[in-house]
Short mmCIF file of C-alpha atoms in Angstrom, two decimals:
data_model
loop_
_atom_site.label_atom_id
_atom_site.label_comp_id
_atom_site.label_asym_id
_atom_site.label_seq_id
_atom_site.Cartn_x
_atom_site.Cartn_y
_atom_site.Cartn_z
CA MET W 241 0.00 0.00 0.00
CA ALA W 242 1.32 3.44 -0.87
CA ARG W 243 2.83 5.39 1.99
CA GLY W 244 0.46 7.90 3.53
CA ARG W 245 -2.70 6.10 2.42
CA LYS W 246 -5.14 5.10 5.12
CA PRO W 247 -5.96 1.38 5.30
CA THR W 248 -9.39 0.27 4.18
CA VAL W 249 -11.80 -0.44 7.03
CA HIS W 250 -14.94 -2.38 6.11
CA ALA W 251 -18.06 -1.69 8.12
CA ASN W 252 -20.71 -4.32 8.89
CA LEU W 253 -18.36 -7.29 8.82
CA PRO W 254 -19.97 -10.76 8.71
CA PRO W 255 -20.71 -12.48 12.05
CA HIS W 256 -17.63 -13.50 14.07
CA MET W 257 -15.28 -11.58 11.78
CA ARG W 258 -13.05 -8.90 13.32
CA ALA W 259 -10.70 -6.31 11.81
CA ARG W 260 -7.63 -4.71 13.40
CA ILE W 261 -5.37 -2.02 11.98
CA ARG W 262 -1.63 -2.34 12.38
CA GLY W 263 0.20 0.64 10.90
CA ASP W 264 -1.18 1.01 7.37
CA ILE W 265 -2.47 -2.57 7.05
CA THR W 266 -5.81 -4.06 8.09
CA TYR W 267 -5.75 -7.65 9.43
CA TYR W 268 -8.83 -9.85 9.71
CA TYR W 269 -9.64 -12.50 12.31
CA TYR W 270 -12.32 -15.09 13.01
CA ASP W 271 -13.68 -14.98 16.56
CA THR W 272 -14.45 -18.52 17.71
CA GLY W 273 -16.09 -17.21 20.90
CA GLY W 274 -15.73 -18.67 24.37
CA LYS W 275 -13.50 -17.62 27.24
CA PRO W 276 -10.71 -16.89 26.92
CA ARG W 277 -11.43 -15.58 23.43
CA LYS W 278 -9.70 -17.45 20.63
CA GLU W 279 -9.18 -15.89 17.21
CA ILE W 280 -8.07 -17.40 13.92
CA SER W 281 -6.13 -15.21 11.50
CA LEU W 282 -7.86 -14.66 8.16
CA GLY W 283 -5.04 -12.63 6.60
CA LYS W 284 -4.94 -9.06 5.33
CA VAL W 285 -6.68 -9.42 1.92
CA TYR W 286 -10.39 -8.79 2.47
CA VAL W 287 -11.76 -11.06 -0.25
CA GLU W 288 -9.49 -13.92 0.82
CA ALA W 289 -10.52 -13.30 4.42
CA ILE W 290 -14.17 -13.59 3.40
CA ARG W 291 -13.39 -16.89 1.68
CA ARG W 292 -11.67 -18.26 4.77
CA TRP W 293 -14.53 -16.96 6.95
CA SER W 294 -17.02 -18.79 4.74
CA GLU W 295 -15.12 -22.04 5.27
CA LEU W 296 -15.16 -21.60 9.04
CA GLU W 297 -18.85 -20.70 9.00
CA GLY W 298 -19.66 -23.57 6.64
CA LYS W 299 -21.71 -25.77 8.96
CA LYS W 300 -23.39 -22.96 10.88
CA THR W 301 -26.97 -22.10 10.02
CA THR W 302 -28.87 -18.91 10.75
CA PRO W 303 -32.65 -18.46 10.38
CA LEU W 304 -33.22 -16.48 7.17
CA ILE W 305 -35.37 -13.72 8.65
CA TYR W 306 -33.55 -10.42 8.33
CA PHE W 307 -31.88 -8.92 5.27
CA LYS W 308 -28.46 -9.30 6.85
CA ASP W 309 -29.11 -13.03 7.35
CA ILE W 310 -29.66 -13.38 3.61
CA ALA W 311 -26.71 -11.12 2.80
CA ASP W 312 -24.34 -13.14 5.02
CA ARG W 313 -25.39 -16.41 3.44
CA TYR W 314 -25.11 -14.87 -0.04
CA LEU W 315 -21.52 -13.84 0.77
CA LEU W 316 -20.88 -17.33 2.08
CA GLU W 317 -22.35 -19.43 -0.73
CA ILE W 318 -22.92 -17.35 -3.87
CA VAL W 319 -20.14 -14.75 -4.10
CA PRO W 320 -17.28 -17.34 -4.04
CA THR W 321 -18.72 -18.93 -7.21
CA LYS W 322 -18.26 -15.71 -9.21
CA ALA W 323 -15.25 -14.36 -11.09
CA ALA W 324 -12.48 -12.83 -8.95
CA ARG W 325 -13.17 -9.23 -10.01
CA THR W 326 -16.91 -9.69 -9.44
CA GLN W 327 -16.24 -11.07 -5.97
CA ILE W 328 -14.32 -7.94 -5.02
CA ASP W 329 -17.10 -5.72 -6.37
CA ASN W 330 -19.88 -7.72 -4.69
CA VAL W 331 -18.20 -7.64 -1.30
CA ARG W 332 -17.88 -3.85 -1.48
CA GLU W 333 -21.40 -3.40 -2.82
CA MET W 334 -22.88 -5.63 -0.13
CA GLN W 335 -21.46 -3.37 2.58
CA ASN W 336 -23.60 -0.48 1.29
CA LEU W 337 -26.70 -2.68 1.07
CA ILE W 338 -26.23 -3.95 4.62
CA ALA W 339 -25.60 -0.44 5.93
CA PHE W 340 -29.01 0.63 4.60
CA PHE W 341 -31.22 -2.42 5.14
CA ASN W 342 -29.76 -3.29 8.54
CA ASN W 343 -30.36 0.13 10.08
CA PRO W 344 -32.66 -0.80 11.69
CA PRO W 345 -32.64 -4.54 10.84
CA ALA W 346 -35.22 -5.18 8.10
CA PRO W 347 -37.08 -8.50 7.83
CA ILE W 348 -36.59 -9.73 4.26
CA THR W 349 -40.35 -10.22 3.79
CA GLU W 350 -41.12 -6.59 4.64
CA ILE W 351 -38.89 -4.98 2.02
CA ARG W 352 -41.07 -3.36 -0.64
CA PRO W 353 -40.37 -1.59 -3.98
CA ILE W 354 -40.57 1.79 -2.23
CA HIS W 355 -37.63 0.75 -0.05
CA ILE W 356 -35.58 -0.09 -3.16
CA ARG W 357 -36.33 3.40 -4.53
CA GLN W 358 -35.36 4.90 -1.16
CA TYR W 359 -32.07 3.01 -1.33
CA MET W 360 -31.35 4.33 -4.82
CA ASN W 361 -32.07 7.86 -3.63
CA TRP W 362 -29.89 7.35 -0.55
CA ARG W 363 -26.96 6.29 -2.71
CA THR W 364 -27.16 9.49 -4.78
CA ASP W 365 -28.22 12.04 -2.14
CA ASN W 366 -25.99 14.39 -0.14
CA GLY W 367 -23.51 14.89 -2.93
CA LYS W 368 -22.87 11.17 -3.46
CA LYS W 369 -23.01 11.02 -7.26
CA SER W 370 -22.84 7.23 -7.31
CA THR W 371 -25.46 6.51 -9.98
CA VAL W 372 -23.38 3.81 -11.67
CA ARG W 373 -22.58 2.08 -8.38
CA ALA W 374 -26.22 2.40 -7.32
CA ASN W 375 -27.26 0.57 -10.50
CA ARG W 376 -24.73 -2.21 -9.88
CA GLU W 377 -25.87 -2.56 -6.28
CA LYS W 378 -29.51 -2.74 -7.38
CA SER W 379 -28.57 -5.59 -9.74
CA LEU W 380 -26.84 -7.41 -6.89
CA LEU W 381 -29.85 -6.78 -4.67
CA SER W 382 -32.23 -8.16 -7.29
CA HIS W 383 -30.15 -11.33 -7.61
CA LEU W 384 -30.06 -11.66 -3.84
CA PHE W 385 -33.88 -11.56 -3.68
CA ASN W 386 -34.12 -14.21 -6.40
CA ILE W 387 -31.74 -16.43 -4.45
CA ALA W 388 -33.76 -15.78 -1.28
CA ARG W 389 -36.82 -17.13 -3.12
CA ASP W 390 -34.87 -20.28 -3.98
CA TRP W 391 -33.90 -20.64 -0.31
CA GLY W 392 -37.53 -20.35 0.75
CA ALA W 393 -37.00 -17.12 2.66
CA LEU W 394 -39.25 -15.12 0.33
CA ASP W 395 -42.44 -16.07 -1.51
CA THR W 396 -43.43 -12.67 -2.92
CA VAL W 397 -42.47 -10.84 -6.12
CA ASN W 398 -38.92 -9.52 -6.25
CA PRO W 399 -39.27 -5.93 -4.90
CA CYS W 400 -36.64 -4.70 -7.38
CA GLN W 401 -39.01 -5.48 -10.23
CA GLY W 402 -40.28 -2.31 -11.89
CA ILE W 403 -37.81 0.01 -10.12
CA LYS W 404 -35.83 1.80 -12.82
CA GLY W 405 -32.14 2.39 -12.45
CA TYR W 406 -30.32 5.57 -13.36
CA THR W 407 -29.46 6.38 -16.96
CA GLU W 408 -25.81 5.72 -17.63
CA GLU W 409 -23.81 7.49 -20.28
CA GLY W 410 -21.30 5.14 -21.85
CA ARG W 411 -17.70 6.29 -21.92
CA ASP W 412 -17.09 7.66 -25.41
CA VAL W 413 -13.35 8.37 -25.31
CA TYR W 414 -11.25 7.26 -28.25
CA VAL W 415 -7.54 7.80 -27.63
CA GLU W 416 -6.02 9.40 -30.70
CA ASP W 417 -2.40 8.56 -31.47
CA ASN W 418 -1.08 12.00 -30.49
CA ILE W 419 -2.71 11.72 -27.05
CA TYR W 420 -1.26 8.25 -26.56
CA ASP W 421 2.19 9.41 -27.67
CA ALA W 422 2.13 12.38 -25.28
CA ILE W 423 1.88 10.06 -22.28
CA TYR W 424 4.07 7.31 -23.73
CA LEU W 425 7.01 9.67 -24.24
CA VAL W 426 7.17 10.60 -20.53
CA ALA W 427 6.23 7.16 -19.16
CA SER W 428 8.52 4.96 -17.08
CA GLN W 429 9.68 1.72 -18.71
CA PRO W 430 7.22 -0.50 -16.77
CA LEU W 431 4.39 1.78 -17.85
CA LYS W 432 5.56 1.75 -21.48
CA ASP W 433 5.59 -2.05 -21.40
CA ALA W 434 2.10 -2.09 -19.90
CA LEU W 435 0.73 0.44 -22.42
CA ASP W 436 2.12 -1.55 -25.33
CA LEU W 437 0.87 -4.87 -23.96
CA ALA W 438 -2.60 -3.48 -23.22
CA TYR W 439 -2.98 -1.97 -26.70
CA LEU W 440 -1.59 -4.92 -28.66
CA THR W 441 -3.69 -7.49 -26.80
CA GLY W 442 -6.81 -5.38 -26.19
CA GLN W 443 -7.20 -6.75 -22.66
CA ARG W 444 -8.35 -5.15 -19.41
CA PRO W 445 -5.73 -3.59 -17.08
CA ALA W 446 -6.06 -6.36 -14.46
CA ASP W 447 -5.60 -9.05 -17.11
CA VAL W 448 -2.55 -7.29 -18.54
CA ILE W 449 -0.86 -7.17 -15.13
CA ALA W 450 -1.69 -10.84 -14.55
CA MET W 451 0.09 -11.99 -17.73
CA SER W 452 3.23 -14.00 -17.01
CA GLU W 453 5.93 -15.93 -18.83
CA SER W 454 3.93 -19.12 -18.25
CA ASN W 455 1.21 -17.69 -20.51
CA ILE W 456 3.59 -17.85 -23.47
CA GLN W 457 3.13 -21.30 -25.02
CA ASP W 458 3.51 -22.69 -28.53
CA GLY W 459 3.60 -19.30 -30.23
CA VAL W 460 0.54 -17.87 -28.50
CA LEU W 461 -0.17 -15.76 -25.44
CA LEU W 462 -2.78 -17.50 -23.28
CA VAL W 463 -5.31 -15.21 -21.59
CA GLN W 464 -8.14 -16.03 -19.22
CA GLN W 465 -10.10 -12.88 -18.53
CA GLY W 466 -10.70 -12.26 -14.85
CA LYS W 467 -14.08 -10.59 -15.34
CA THR W 468 -15.76 -13.16 -17.60
CA ASN W 469 -13.37 -16.15 -17.49
CA ALA W 470 -13.27 -16.01 -21.30
CA LYS W 471 -10.19 -17.79 -22.68
CA LEU W 472 -8.18 -16.40 -25.59
CA ARG W 473 -5.09 -17.45 -27.51
CA ILE W 474 -3.38 -14.42 -29.01
CA SER W 475 -0.88 -15.18 -31.77
CA ILE W 476 2.59 -13.93 -30.92
CA THR W 477 3.43 -12.23 -34.19
CA GLY W 478 4.32 -8.77 -35.46
CA GLU W 479 4.65 -6.01 -32.87
CA LEU W 480 3.48 -8.26 -30.03
CA LYS W 481 6.33 -10.66 -30.73
CA SER W 482 8.84 -7.79 -30.67
CA LEU W 483 7.34 -6.46 -27.45
CA LEU W 484 7.54 -9.78 -25.63
CA GLU W 485 11.13 -10.28 -26.78
CA ARG W 486 11.95 -6.80 -25.45
CA ILE W 487 10.30 -7.46 -22.10
CA LEU W 488 11.92 -10.86 -21.60
CA LYS W 489 15.36 -9.49 -22.53
CA SER W 490 15.06 -6.52 -20.16
CA LYS W 491 14.15 -8.81 -17.26
CA GLN W 492 17.33 -10.84 -17.64
CA VAL W 493 19.47 -8.08 -16.15
CA HIS W 494 17.92 -8.75 -12.73
CA LYS W 495 19.39 -11.52 -10.57
CA VAL W 496 15.95 -12.38 -9.26
CA TYR W 497 12.76 -11.35 -10.99
CA THR W 498 9.10 -12.23 -11.14
CA SER W 499 7.59 -14.32 -13.92
CA GLN W 500 5.04 -11.52 -14.32
CA LEU W 501 5.56 -9.82 -17.70
CA ILE W 502 5.02 -6.30 -16.34
CA CYS W 503 7.35 -5.67 -13.43
CA THR W 504 9.11 -2.80 -11.69
CA GLU W 505 12.47 -1.37 -12.69
CA THR W 506 14.09 -3.81 -10.22
CA GLY W 507 12.25 -6.88 -11.46
CA ARG W 508 9.67 -7.07 -8.70
CA PRO W 509 5.96 -7.80 -9.26
CA ILE W 510 3.95 -4.65 -9.94
CA SER W 511 0.45 -4.14 -8.57
CA GLN W 512 -2.47 -2.50 -10.34
CA ASN W 513 -2.30 0.38 -7.87
CA ALA W 514 1.43 0.89 -8.49
CA LEU W 515 0.84 0.94 -12.23
CA ARG W 516 -2.01 3.41 -11.79
CA LEU W 517 0.26 5.75 -9.83
CA ARG W 518 2.85 5.61 -12.62
CA PHE W 519 0.16 6.34 -15.19
CA ASP W 520 -1.22 9.30 -13.21
CA LYS W 521 2.29 10.72 -12.85
CA ALA W 522 2.99 10.39 -16.58
CA ARG W 523 -0.38 11.91 -17.48
CA ASP W 524 0.22 14.93 -15.23
CA LYS W 525 3.62 15.48 -16.83
CA ALA W 526 2.14 15.11 -20.34
CA ILE W 527 -0.52 17.70 -19.50
CA GLN W 528 2.16 20.19 -18.45
CA GLN W 529 4.21 19.60 -21.58
CA ASN W 530 1.29 19.66 -24.03
CA PRO W 531 -1.08 22.53 -23.12
CA ALA W 532 -2.74 22.49 -26.55
CA ILE W 533 -4.10 18.97 -26.00
CA ALA W 534 -4.16 19.03 -22.19
CA LYS W 535 -7.93 18.51 -21.98
CA ASP W 536 -7.84 15.34 -24.08
CA VAL W 537 -4.79 14.01 -22.25
CA LYS W 538 -6.55 14.57 -18.93
CA HIS W 539 -9.53 12.46 -20.06
CA PHE W 540 -7.32 9.53 -21.10
CA GLN W 541 -7.58 6.56 -18.73
CA PHE W 542 -5.52 3.38 -18.98
CA ARG W 543 -8.65 1.29 -19.54
CA ASP W 544 -9.39 3.32 -22.72
CA LEU W 545 -6.67 1.35 -24.52
CA ARG W 546 -9.05 -1.62 -24.74
CA ALA W 547 -11.52 0.48 -26.73
CA LYS W 548 -8.72 1.96 -28.87
CA ALA W 549 -7.42 -1.52 -29.66
CA ALA W 550 -10.90 -2.76 -30.59
CA SER W 551 -11.69 0.29 -32.71
CA ASP W 552 -8.39 0.07 -34.59
CA LYS W 553 -8.81 -3.69 -35.05
CA ALA W 554 -12.33 -3.27 -36.45
CA GLU W 555 -11.16 -0.56 -38.87
CA SER W 556 -8.06 -2.38 -40.11
CA GLU W 557 -9.68 -5.82 -40.24
CA THR W 558 -13.31 -6.63 -39.31
CA MET W 559 -15.74 -6.20 -36.42
CA ARG W 560 -15.64 -9.96 -35.96
CA ASP W 561 -11.88 -9.80 -35.39
CA ALA W 562 -12.43 -7.08 -32.79
CA GLN W 563 -15.06 -9.22 -31.07
CA LEU W 564 -12.69 -12.18 -30.84
CA GLN W 565 -9.90 -10.00 -29.47
CA LEU W 566 -12.11 -8.50 -26.75
CA GLY W 567 -13.64 -11.84 -25.84
CA HIS W 568 -17.19 -10.52 -26.19
CA SER W 569 -19.98 -13.08 -26.33
CA SER W 570 -21.93 -11.22 -29.02
CA MET W 571 -21.22 -9.06 -32.05
CA ALA W 572 -23.81 -6.52 -30.91
CA MET W 573 -21.83 -5.89 -27.73
CA THR W 574 -18.65 -5.22 -29.71
CA GLU W 575 -20.41 -2.97 -32.22
CA GLN W 576 -21.82 -0.80 -29.46
CA TYR W 577 -18.52 -0.82 -27.60
CA VAL W 578 -16.51 0.30 -30.62
CA ARG W 579 -18.83 2.66 -32.47
CA GLN W 580 -19.94 4.73 -29.51
CA ARG W 581 -16.34 5.79 -29.06
CA ARG W 582 -15.23 6.66 -32.56
CA GLY W 583 -18.34 6.58 -34.73
CA GLN W 584 -19.18 4.44 -37.72
CA LYS W 585 -16.88 4.96 -40.69
CA VAL W 586 -18.88 5.69 -43.86
CA SER W 587 -18.19 6.76 -47.42
CA PRO W 588 -19.32 10.07 -48.95
CA THR W 589 -22.44 10.35 -51.13
CA ARG W 590 -20.27 10.50 -54.24
#
């Protein structure tokens, strides 16, 4: 964790789970009860702690009466079956849901559509412009109610039904080459490697950081997307081949280094947060050096490279090729993803 940053403290922890802060790190424990109190360490990574907690709680049963009862069981049984990125999001989203529906404790059978609307308003009132997160939390809440019906805790219509979410405006940024070059020129070497790898593969930032030497097999780069679990085999040819050769050669100067493709200047593993800090620093410097395009540079986010890669792929080859590169399940998804950022290319009347 970066120096000076406060550790994350999660409110409304599941039953028997405790959190303690030591310096800038939060540690989690499982309270077994009894006297004297005995605690089992769950580690310092929240999602992993939740997983370990679920194992320890495995044989315990709680009457499914209150919302928090359902939420705890959902965290225990349903969330661990989802993709890693979704698990992290769900755990964070559930904290907001519990904070609202457990204050005071709400019986699951008494939650009505008006309460869902009140929750949506609560998430966006008092300056909290969290419309996107509110929509995601409503989706999680709706799924939770459906699961509660399967568990026999609810026999009424899902109260989320008919409650409209907030209108979301899709991100429509296409990174032009001059904007990309402005940041690339002032980037550190790890960031340059990450920018190149993200653009050439068209993958999400978390998947780019997760790529390692073991993913290079038989002339392809193996990718399993963390968000959807989609599996891809990207041919190691052209600029990607040159990039991987450059990365592997640069890592050889370190006596000990990680198998992770993107690493620090000393060969150590790099985290998504560390890469983000490098990107923010390079972007700030690019803004100072390029006042004429400062506004566009400021709007550039690392994740926009996925859209740039897809748009360029669709224009140079076909939309189908872009779909395969992104790992989308449908062509319609790719078409919307690409065209809303750059616009459909057409020919003149004559």
